[in-house]
Amino acid sequence: MSTSPNILLIYTGGTIGMIKDFETGALIAFDFDELLLNIPELKQLDCTISTLSFKEPIDSSDMNVDMWKNLGDIINSNYENYDGFVVLHGSDTMSYTASAVSFMFENLAKPIIFTGSQLPIGDLRTDAKENLITAVQIAALREKGKPVITEVGLYFEYKLLRANRTTKINAEHFEAFQSLNYPSLIESGVHLKVNKAFLRKVNRRKKMVYHTHFDNSIVIIKMFPGINEDILRRIFSIDTIKGIILETYGSGNTTTKKWFTGIIFDAIKRGIPVVNVTQCAGGSVEMGKYSTSVALKKAGVISGKDITTEAAVAKLMYLLGENLPLKVLKTIYETSLRGEMLEN
Ligand code: ASP
């Protein structure tokens, strides 16, 4: 009987498997089997790889909550049969999907590693091979018979990052992702250097719980100088909005104009959670630090602390999907559920 780990490789689409469309010259997703033919090296790895592909691979700009669920269902229904999962995904929205998947799997005890590439696998200078091969190696990594990674990770350009801490920051460089508020989990050089202190620990006595319901009735409002009162009032009065993410300045600051704080106050009074997330790539929201955030704190705005906007979106959709009273949602939102934000 083989003791090498069983890895399920799931292809959702993205540049990694794209080719140039003959007529338009634009990149389009192509057949998964062809993608695998381009990496015969996978056969040399010390693990057994099975593959599954979305019926219609997509550019990740077309990703949506139904596809998050499709992906989650694939992993959930194969959870007991595999030791680890690698998800090939377009880089554009990879941080959103990977964050969502981190919320889907409570008490995750196996690795789910997202990867992709900036250049198609068929390209001579592609980054796809290294990304894919090392992502599979990481998913198969074991110590004393147990998986080393027991969380959702994102592997790109020699680094494994906690997925719900990542943001795509570059459309040109191979190093496309950044995690400014949390250190790398693994660095890939001559050896794979595992930063053990920063890995998520698993409680093996707790069973994995799978969550699927995301409510996407939300909006992101990014603060900018000169933000328009009339437009904002109209957005806030849309009756189907169930949650608002405010992308604020610095450590959680906004204009102190009465009309603005009034709108926020009213929304929360109507039972709509408003989450404060900073526009800065690094650092944390600290409401009350400056006078420009005192009113928000008083109004009951939820602190997103040092969460990324990508994880904030996924977390808000996830908690809205759980149908919680506003007070409970606020408390849970401000708690780190999957290592996506500061512990306290
Ligand atoms: N547009 C592509 C996508 O996100 C970019 C990539 O894969 O890197 O699907």
mmCIF file of C-alpha atoms and ligand atoms in Angstrom:
data_model
loop_
_atom_site.group_PDB
_atom_site.id
_atom_site.type_symbol
_atom_site.label_atom_id
_atom_site.label_comp_id
_atom_site.label_asym_id
_atom_site.label_seq_id
_atom_site.Cartn_x
_atom_site.Cartn_y
_atom_site.Cartn_z
ATOM 1 C CA MET A 1 0.000 0.000 0.000
ATOM 2 C CA SER A 2 1.336 3.425 -0.943
ATOM 3 C CA THR A 3 1.922 5.817 1.949
ATOM 4 C CA SER A 4 2.665 8.827 -0.216
ATOM 5 C CA PRO A 5 0.134 11.643 0.243
ATOM 6 C CA ASN A 6 -2.871 11.900 -2.051
ATOM 7 C CA ILE A 7 -3.274 15.372 -3.473
ATOM 8 C CA LEU A 8 -6.313 16.668 -5.331
ATOM 9 C CA LEU A 9 -5.433 19.329 -7.900
ATOM 10 C CA ILE A 10 -8.431 21.483 -8.844
ATOM 11 C CA TYR A 11 -8.334 23.727 -11.874
ATOM 12 C CA THR A 12 -10.709 26.717 -11.886
ATOM 13 C CA GLY A 13 -9.025 28.686 -14.701
ATOM 14 C CA GLY A 14 -6.683 31.675 -14.803
ATOM 15 C CA THR A 15 -3.598 32.618 -16.788
ATOM 16 C CA ILE A 16 -1.774 29.449 -15.752
ATOM 17 C CA GLY A 17 -3.863 27.428 -18.205
ATOM 18 C CA MET A 18 -4.535 30.050 -20.872
ATOM 19 C CA ILE A 19 -3.548 30.371 -24.496
ATOM 20 C CA LYS A 20 -3.832 33.221 -26.990
ATOM 21 C CA ASP A 21 -7.119 33.308 -28.874
ATOM 22 C CA PHE A 22 -6.315 33.042 -32.564
ATOM 23 C CA GLU A 23 -8.766 35.732 -33.645
ATOM 24 C CA THR A 24 -8.635 38.348 -30.882
ATOM 25 C CA GLY A 25 -5.132 37.819 -29.505
ATOM 26 C CA ALA A 26 -6.638 37.868 -25.953
ATOM 27 C CA LEU A 27 -5.800 35.192 -23.384
ATOM 28 C CA ILE A 28 -8.551 32.579 -22.872
ATOM 29 C CA ALA A 29 -8.725 29.521 -20.596
ATOM 30 C CA PHE A 30 -7.912 26.202 -22.256
ATOM 31 C CA ASP A 31 -8.140 22.519 -21.594
ATOM 32 C CA PHE A 32 -6.818 21.219 -18.268
ATOM 33 C CA ASP A 33 -5.306 18.048 -19.742
ATOM 34 C CA GLU A 34 -3.113 20.181 -21.974
ATOM 35 C CA LEU A 35 -1.991 22.114 -18.925
ATOM 36 C CA LEU A 36 -0.824 18.903 -17.260
ATOM 37 C CA LEU A 37 1.001 17.763 -20.404
ATOM 38 C CA ASN A 38 3.123 20.883 -20.005
ATOM 39 C CA ILE A 39 4.423 19.775 -16.594
ATOM 40 C CA PRO A 40 5.676 16.193 -16.846
ATOM 41 C CA GLU A 41 7.783 16.992 -13.730
ATOM 42 C CA LEU A 42 4.659 16.494 -11.588
ATOM 43 C CA LYS A 43 5.094 12.749 -12.056
ATOM 44 C CA GLN A 44 8.420 12.890 -10.233
ATOM 45 C CA LEU A 45 6.906 14.218 -7.009
ATOM 46 C CA ASP A 46 6.567 11.886 -4.071
ATOM 47 C CA CYS A 47 2.780 12.019 -3.960
ATOM 48 C CA THR A 48 -0.203 10.796 -5.925
ATOM 49 C CA ILE A 49 -1.977 13.563 -7.789
ATOM 50 C CA SER A 50 -5.579 13.359 -8.960
ATOM 51 C CA THR A 51 -7.086 16.170 -10.957
ATOM 52 C CA LEU A 52 -10.457 17.821 -11.356
ATOM 53 C CA SER A 53 -11.395 20.778 -13.485
ATOM 54 C CA PHE A 54 -14.259 23.275 -13.481
ATOM 55 C CA LYS A 55 -16.447 22.308 -16.465
ATOM 56 C CA GLU A 56 -15.845 25.733 -17.919
ATOM 57 C CA PRO A 57 -12.559 27.192 -16.617
ATOM 58 C CA ILE A 58 -12.846 30.940 -16.110
ATOM 59 C CA ASP A 59 -10.816 34.087 -15.928
ATOM 60 C CA SER A 60 -11.047 34.788 -12.203
ATOM 61 C CA SER A 61 -12.622 38.179 -12.891
ATOM 62 C CA ASP A 62 -15.802 36.160 -13.487
ATOM 63 C CA MET A 63 -15.620 34.490 -10.068
ATOM 64 C CA ASN A 64 -18.756 34.723 -7.913
ATOM 65 C CA VAL A 65 -20.244 33.282 -4.728
ATOM 66 C CA ASP A 66 -21.895 30.354 -6.532
ATOM 67 C CA MET A 67 -18.501 29.293 -7.854
ATOM 68 C CA TRP A 68 -17.000 29.682 -4.383
ATOM 69 C CA LYS A 69 -19.608 27.177 -3.297
ATOM 70 C CA ASN A 70 -18.842 24.842 -6.253
ATOM 71 C CA LEU A 71 -15.200 24.893 -5.266
ATOM 72 C CA GLY A 72 -16.001 24.369 -1.580
ATOM 73 C CA ASP A 73 -18.298 21.465 -2.465
ATOM 74 C CA ILE A 74 -15.517 19.795 -4.464
ATOM 75 C CA ILE A 75 -13.118 20.051 -1.526
ATOM 76 C CA ASN A 76 -15.735 19.078 1.049
ATOM 77 C CA SER A 77 -16.933 16.000 -0.837
ATOM 78 C CA ASN A 78 -13.319 14.853 -1.282
ATOM 79 C CA TYR A 79 -12.129 15.929 2.149
ATOM 80 C CA GLU A 80 -11.742 12.445 3.648
ATOM 81 C CA ASN A 81 -10.151 10.931 0.531
ATOM 82 C CA TYR A 82 -7.231 13.321 0.129
ATOM 83 C CA ASP A 83 -4.378 14.557 2.296
ATOM 84 C CA GLY A 84 -4.164 17.957 0.672
ATOM 85 C CA PHE A 85 -5.672 20.189 -2.001
ATOM 86 C CA VAL A 86 -4.124 22.512 -4.571
ATOM 87 C CA VAL A 87 -6.386 25.022 -6.284
ATOM 88 C CA LEU A 88 -5.282 26.602 -9.561
ATOM 89 C CA HIS A 89 -6.944 29.982 -9.803
ATOM 90 C CA GLY A 90 -6.517 33.249 -11.683
ATOM 91 C CA SER A 91 -4.489 35.707 -9.677
ATOM 92 C CA ASP A 92 -6.885 38.647 -10.096
ATOM 93 C CA THR A 93 -9.405 37.465 -7.496
ATOM 94 C CA MET A 94 -7.407 34.653 -5.894
ATOM 95 C CA SER A 95 -7.191 36.457 -2.538
ATOM 96 C CA TYR A 96 -10.988 36.831 -2.409
ATOM 97 C CA THR A 97 -11.712 33.169 -3.234
ATOM 98 C CA ALA A 98 -8.990 31.859 -0.952
ATOM 99 C CA SER A 99 -10.272 34.060 1.904
ATOM 100 C CA ALA A 100 -13.810 32.784 1.299
ATOM 101 C CA VAL A 101 -12.596 29.181 1.323
ATOM 102 C CA SER A 102 -10.817 29.822 4.626
ATOM 103 C CA PHE A 103 -14.170 30.810 6.183
ATOM 104 C CA MET A 104 -15.944 27.827 4.602
ATOM 105 C CA PHE A 105 -13.777 25.284 6.400
ATOM 106 C CA GLU A 106 -13.912 25.591 10.186
ATOM 107 C CA ASN A 107 -11.395 23.384 12.046
ATOM 108 C CA LEU A 108 -9.563 22.643 8.812
ATOM 109 C CA ALA A 109 -6.991 19.913 9.401
ATOM 110 C CA LYS A 110 -5.538 19.652 5.877
ATOM 111 C CA PRO A 111 -3.729 22.012 3.513
ATOM 112 C CA ILE A 112 -5.655 23.889 0.822
ATOM 113 C CA ILE A 113 -3.048 25.693 -1.277
ATOM 114 C CA PHE A 114 -4.031 28.240 -3.927
ATOM 115 C CA THR A 115 -1.665 29.076 -6.748
ATOM 116 C CA GLY A 116 -1.613 30.381 -10.312
ATOM 117 C CA SER A 117 0.801 32.344 -12.452
ATOM 118 C CA GLN A 118 1.477 35.598 -14.242
ATOM 119 C CA LEU A 119 2.469 33.883 -17.504
ATOM 120 C CA PRO A 120 0.696 30.889 -19.110
ATOM 121 C CA ILE A 121 2.256 27.491 -18.548
ATOM 122 C CA GLY A 122 3.149 27.180 -22.227
ATOM 123 C CA ASP A 123 5.211 30.368 -22.174
ATOM 124 C CA LEU A 124 8.986 29.886 -22.195
ATOM 125 C CA ARG A 125 9.512 32.256 -19.266
ATOM 126 C CA THR A 126 6.548 31.010 -17.296
ATOM 127 C CA ASP A 127 6.372 31.215 -13.504
ATOM 128 C CA ALA A 128 3.660 28.540 -13.556
ATOM 129 C CA LYS A 129 5.880 25.488 -13.240
ATOM 130 C CA GLU A 130 7.667 26.548 -10.078
ATOM 131 C CA ASN A 131 4.441 27.808 -8.510
ATOM 132 C CA LEU A 132 2.527 24.619 -9.249
ATOM 133 C CA ILE A 133 5.272 22.138 -8.391
ATOM 134 C CA THR A 134 6.101 23.803 -5.066
ATOM 135 C CA ALA A 135 2.415 24.275 -4.193
ATOM 136 C CA VAL A 136 1.920 20.521 -4.626
ATOM 137 C CA GLN A 137 5.032 19.807 -2.556
ATOM 138 C CA ILE A 138 3.728 22.043 0.223
ATOM 139 C CA ALA A 139 0.308 20.378 0.141
ATOM 140 C CA ALA A 140 2.094 17.035 0.489
ATOM 141 C CA LEU A 141 4.455 18.180 3.253
ATOM 142 C CA ARG A 142 4.188 15.998 6.359
ATOM 143 C CA GLU A 143 5.856 15.690 9.727
ATOM 144 C CA LYS A 144 5.388 12.522 11.791
ATOM 145 C CA GLY A 145 2.690 11.467 9.363
ATOM 146 C CA LYS A 146 0.645 14.668 9.829
ATOM 147 C CA PRO A 147 0.267 17.562 7.391
ATOM 148 C CA VAL A 148 2.508 20.523 8.192
ATOM 149 C CA ILE A 149 0.030 23.083 6.828
ATOM 150 C CA THR A 150 -3.497 22.925 8.198
ATOM 151 C CA GLU A 151 -4.914 26.113 6.743
ATOM 152 C CA VAL A 152 -5.685 27.828 3.467
ATOM 153 C CA GLY A 153 -2.452 29.130 1.933
ATOM 154 C CA LEU A 154 -1.504 31.034 -1.189
ATOM 155 C CA TYR A 155 1.769 30.076 -2.859
ATOM 156 C CA PHE A 156 3.315 32.475 -5.362
ATOM 157 C CA GLU A 157 6.897 33.294 -6.305
ATOM 158 C CA TYR A 158 8.773 31.405 -3.584
ATOM 159 C CA LYS A 159 6.450 32.258 -0.669
ATOM 160 C CA LEU A 160 3.566 30.555 1.028
ATOM 161 C CA LEU A 161 1.329 33.191 2.610
ATOM 162 C CA ARG A 162 -1.749 32.848 4.782
ATOM 163 C CA ALA A 163 -4.388 33.207 2.064
ATOM 164 C CA ASN A 164 -6.769 35.455 3.970
ATOM 165 C CA ARG A 165 -3.890 37.894 4.634
ATOM 166 C CA THR A 166 -3.020 38.401 0.971
ATOM 167 C CA THR A 167 -3.647 41.066 -1.631
ATOM 168 C CA LYS A 168 -2.661 41.127 -5.282
ATOM 169 C CA ILE A 169 -0.368 44.120 -5.535
ATOM 170 C CA ASN A 170 1.300 43.755 -8.919
ATOM 171 C CA ALA A 171 0.001 42.905 -12.390
ATOM 172 C CA GLU A 172 3.492 42.770 -13.882
ATOM 173 C CA HIS A 173 5.959 41.260 -11.439
ATOM 174 C CA PHE A 174 6.098 37.554 -10.737
ATOM 175 C CA GLU A 175 5.868 38.505 -7.073
ATOM 176 C CA ALA A 176 2.203 39.429 -7.424
ATOM 177 C CA PHE A 177 0.999 39.007 -3.836
ATOM 178 C CA GLN A 178 1.786 40.588 -0.536
ATOM 179 C CA SER A 179 0.864 39.915 3.069
ATOM 180 C CA LEU A 180 1.959 43.041 4.924
ATOM 181 C CA ASN A 181 0.295 42.228 8.228
ATOM 182 C CA TYR A 182 1.393 38.620 8.619
ATOM 183 C CA PRO A 183 4.724 36.874 7.961
ATOM 184 C CA SER A 184 5.283 34.221 5.274
ATOM 185 C CA LEU A 185 4.429 30.693 6.360
ATOM 186 C CA ILE A 186 7.058 29.107 4.108
ATOM 187 C CA GLU A 187 9.932 30.497 2.078
ATOM 188 C CA SER A 188 11.164 28.413 -0.805
ATOM 189 C CA GLY A 189 14.893 28.503 -1.483
ATOM 190 C CA VAL A 190 17.243 25.577 -1.732
ATOM 191 C CA HIS A 191 15.104 24.167 1.099
ATOM 192 C CA LEU A 192 11.541 24.862 2.107
ATOM 193 C CA LYS A 193 11.932 26.990 5.222
ATOM 194 C CA VAL A 194 8.829 26.567 7.359
ATOM 195 C CA ASN A 195 8.105 29.409 9.811
ATOM 196 C CA LYS A 196 6.482 27.105 12.334
ATOM 197 C CA ALA A 197 5.643 29.764 14.917
ATOM 198 C CA PHE A 198 3.268 31.419 12.461
ATOM 199 C CA LEU A 199 1.349 28.355 11.276
ATOM 200 C CA ARG A 200 -2.250 27.860 12.340
ATOM 201 C CA LYS A 201 -2.537 25.073 14.862
ATOM 202 C CA VAL A 202 -5.229 22.485 14.445
ATOM 203 C CA ASN A 203 -7.318 21.000 17.226
ATOM 204 C CA ARG A 204 -7.676 17.439 15.965
ATOM 205 C CA ARG A 205 -10.443 16.621 18.421
ATOM 206 C CA LYS A 206 -12.729 19.110 16.704
ATOM 207 C CA LYS A 207 -14.480 17.982 13.535
ATOM 208 C CA MET A 208 -14.225 20.009 10.366
ATOM 209 C CA VAL A 209 -17.421 22.018 9.830
ATOM 210 C CA TYR A 210 -18.315 23.109 6.311
ATOM 211 C CA HIS A 211 -20.126 26.451 5.771
ATOM 212 C CA THR A 212 -21.580 27.347 2.418
ATOM 213 C CA HIS A 213 -23.878 30.309 2.625
ATOM 214 C CA PHE A 214 -22.474 33.646 1.477
ATOM 215 C CA ASP A 215 -24.799 36.641 1.308
ATOM 216 C CA ASN A 216 -23.476 39.061 -1.277
ATOM 217 C CA SER A 217 -25.894 41.950 -0.549
ATOM 218 C CA ILE A 218 -22.992 44.205 0.391
ATOM 219 C CA VAL A 219 -21.099 47.195 -0.926
ATOM 220 C CA ILE A 220 -17.613 48.657 -0.453
ATOM 221 C CA ILE A 221 -17.393 52.426 -0.043
ATOM 222 C CA LYS A 222 -13.890 53.794 -0.477
ATOM 223 C CA MET A 223 -13.323 57.153 1.200
ATOM 224 C CA PHE A 224 -11.810 59.925 -0.886
ATOM 225 C CA PRO A 225 -11.563 63.672 -0.341
ATOM 226 C CA GLY A 226 -14.664 65.292 -1.816
ATOM 227 C CA ILE A 227 -16.914 62.252 -1.421
ATOM 228 C CA ASN A 228 -20.395 63.255 -2.553
ATOM 229 C CA GLU A 229 -23.213 63.475 -0.005
ATOM 230 C CA ASP A 230 -26.075 63.005 -2.440
ATOM 231 C CA ILE A 231 -24.566 59.930 -4.074
ATOM 232 C CA LEU A 232 -23.694 58.383 -0.719
ATOM 233 C CA ARG A 233 -27.206 59.001 0.645
ATOM 234 C CA ARG A 234 -28.666 57.215 -2.370
ATOM 235 C CA ILE A 235 -26.352 54.222 -1.964
ATOM 236 C CA PHE A 236 -27.085 53.915 1.749
ATOM 237 C CA SER A 237 -30.833 54.089 1.113
ATOM 238 C CA ILE A 238 -30.889 51.067 -1.234
ATOM 239 C CA ASP A 239 -33.148 48.734 0.727
ATOM 240 C CA THR A 240 -31.467 45.488 -0.353
ATOM 241 C CA ILE A 241 -28.081 46.386 1.165
ATOM 242 C CA LYS A 242 -27.360 44.174 4.172
ATOM 243 C CA GLY A 243 -23.759 45.136 4.919
ATOM 244 C CA ILE A 244 -21.292 47.942 4.191
ATOM 245 C CA ILE A 245 -17.513 47.953 4.139
ATOM 246 C CA LEU A 246 -15.984 51.389 4.595
ATOM 247 C CA GLU A 247 -12.451 51.655 3.247
ATOM 248 C CA THR A 248 -11.151 54.451 5.418
ATOM 249 C CA TYR A 249 -7.974 56.509 5.647
ATOM 250 C CA GLY A 250 -5.002 55.470 7.778
ATOM 251 C CA SER A 251 -5.980 53.961 11.101
ATOM 252 C CA GLY A 252 -9.713 54.094 10.337
ATOM 253 C CA ASN A 253 -10.416 57.784 9.740
ATOM 254 C CA THR A 254 -13.151 59.480 7.715
ATOM 255 C CA THR A 255 -14.472 62.961 7.193
ATOM 256 C CA THR A 256 -16.083 64.305 10.373
ATOM 257 C CA LYS A 257 -18.850 66.105 8.446
ATOM 258 C CA LYS A 258 -22.174 65.665 10.260
ATOM 259 C CA TRP A 259 -24.011 64.443 7.152
ATOM 260 C CA PHE A 260 -21.493 61.605 6.795
ATOM 261 C CA THR A 261 -21.468 60.370 10.385
ATOM 262 C CA GLY A 262 -25.270 60.769 10.373
ATOM 263 C CA ILE A 263 -25.608 58.382 7.412
ATOM 264 C CA ILE A 264 -23.429 55.807 9.155
ATOM 265 C CA PHE A 265 -25.348 56.155 12.406
ATOM 266 C CA ASP A 266 -28.708 55.697 10.616
ATOM 267 C CA ALA A 267 -27.492 52.626 8.728
ATOM 268 C CA ILE A 268 -26.406 50.909 11.941
ATOM 269 C CA LYS A 269 -29.690 51.896 13.601
ATOM 270 C CA ARG A 270 -31.453 50.132 10.714
ATOM 271 C CA GLY A 271 -29.494 46.978 11.621
ATOM 272 C CA ILE A 272 -26.905 47.197 8.824
ATOM 273 C CA PRO A 273 -23.364 46.250 9.866
ATOM 274 C CA VAL A 274 -20.750 48.795 8.793
ATOM 275 C CA VAL A 275 -17.155 47.503 8.827
ATOM 276 C CA ASN A 276 -14.153 49.817 9.030
ATOM 277 C CA VAL A 277 -11.184 48.625 6.947
ATOM 278 C CA THR A 278 -8.129 50.739 6.213
ATOM 279 C CA GLN A 279 -7.130 51.709 2.674
ATOM 280 C CA CYS A 280 -3.498 51.239 3.726
ATOM 281 C CA ALA A 281 -1.839 48.012 2.642
ATOM 282 C CA GLY A 282 -0.350 47.548 6.103
ATOM 283 C CA GLY A 283 -1.353 48.453 9.651
ATOM 284 C CA SER A 284 -4.587 48.397 11.556
ATOM 285 C CA VAL A 285 -7.806 50.285 12.186
ATOM 286 C CA GLU A 286 -7.844 51.873 15.647
ATOM 287 C CA MET A 287 -11.076 53.766 16.070
ATOM 288 C CA GLY A 288 -10.763 56.513 18.656
ATOM 289 C CA LYS A 289 -7.055 57.093 18.043
ATOM 290 C CA TYR A 290 -7.843 60.282 16.099
ATOM 291 C CA SER A 291 -10.868 62.499 16.571
ATOM 292 C CA THR A 292 -11.762 61.625 12.966
ATOM 293 C CA SER A 293 -12.874 58.148 14.003
ATOM 294 C CA VAL A 294 -14.478 58.800 17.395
ATOM 295 C CA ALA A 295 -17.982 59.216 15.923
ATOM 296 C CA LEU A 296 -17.659 55.937 14.021
ATOM 297 C CA LYS A 297 -16.798 54.080 17.200
ATOM 298 C CA LYS A 298 -19.753 55.680 19.023
ATOM 299 C CA ALA A 299 -22.088 54.722 16.187
ATOM 300 C CA GLY A 300 -21.117 51.051 16.593
ATOM 301 C CA VAL A 301 -18.999 50.651 13.471
ATOM 302 C CA ILE A 302 -17.247 47.255 13.416
ATOM 303 C CA SER A 303 -13.453 47.360 13.525
ATOM 304 C CA GLY A 304 -11.854 45.370 10.733
ATOM 305 C CA LYS A 305 -8.550 45.801 12.618
ATOM 306 C CA ASP A 306 -5.747 44.782 10.220
ATOM 307 C CA ILE A 307 -7.904 42.680 7.875
ATOM 308 C CA THR A 308 -7.476 43.006 4.097
ATOM 309 C CA THR A 309 -10.418 44.267 2.059
ATOM 310 C CA GLU A 310 -10.518 40.870 0.319
ATOM 311 C CA ALA A 311 -10.895 38.973 3.581
ATOM 312 C CA ALA A 312 -13.279 41.640 4.915
ATOM 313 C CA VAL A 313 -15.601 41.063 1.949
ATOM 314 C CA ALA A 314 -15.548 37.280 2.364
ATOM 315 C CA LYS A 315 -16.020 37.500 6.144
ATOM 316 C CA LEU A 316 -18.958 39.898 5.881
ATOM 317 C CA MET A 317 -20.689 37.726 3.262
ATOM 318 C CA TYR A 318 -20.013 34.656 5.394
ATOM 319 C CA LEU A 319 -21.359 36.134 8.641
ATOM 320 C CA LEU A 320 -24.392 37.658 6.886
ATOM 321 C CA GLY A 321 -25.045 34.181 5.517
ATOM 322 C CA GLU A 322 -25.153 32.879 9.091
ATOM 323 C CA ASN A 323 -28.105 35.203 9.871
ATOM 324 C CA LEU A 324 -26.831 36.619 13.146
ATOM 325 C CA PRO A 325 -28.252 39.500 15.160
ATOM 326 C CA LEU A 326 -26.183 42.660 14.594
ATOM 327 C CA LYS A 327 -24.622 42.659 18.074
ATOM 328 C CA VAL A 328 -23.467 39.052 17.724
ATOM 329 C CA LEU A 329 -22.209 39.664 14.193
ATOM 330 C CA LYS A 330 -20.152 42.618 15.468
ATOM 331 C CA THR A 331 -18.565 40.554 18.243
ATOM 332 C CA ILE A 332 -17.766 37.660 15.913
ATOM 333 C CA TYR A 333 -16.542 39.961 13.153
ATOM 334 C CA GLU A 334 -14.067 41.557 15.544
ATOM 335 C CA THR A 335 -12.781 38.109 16.525
ATOM 336 C CA SER A 336 -10.117 36.358 14.480
ATOM 337 C CA LEU A 337 -11.832 33.258 13.093
ATOM 338 C CA ARG A 338 -9.192 31.848 10.721
ATOM 339 C CA GLY A 339 -6.170 33.984 11.528
ATOM 340 C CA GLU A 340 -7.409 36.752 9.208
ATOM 341 C CA MET A 341 -6.898 39.533 11.740
ATOM 342 C CA LEU A 342 -5.115 40.466 14.957
ATOM 343 C CA GLU A 343 -6.162 38.230 17.829
ATOM 344 C CA ASN A 344 -7.142 41.143 20.084
HETATM 345 N N1 ASP B 1 -6.977 37.553 -15.521
HETATM 346 C C1 ASP B 1 -6.339 36.395 -14.965
HETATM 347 C C2 ASP B 1 -7.261 35.790 -13.921
HETATM 348 O O1 ASP B 1 -7.326 36.265 -12.827
HETATM 349 C C3 ASP B 1 -5.018 36.775 -14.371
HETATM 350 C C4 ASP B 1 -4.222 35.612 -13.790
HETATM 351 O O2 ASP B 1 -4.607 34.465 -13.817
HETATM 352 O O3 ASP B 1 -3.132 35.867 -13.277
HETATM 353 O O4 ASP B 1 -7.928 34.828 -14.218
#
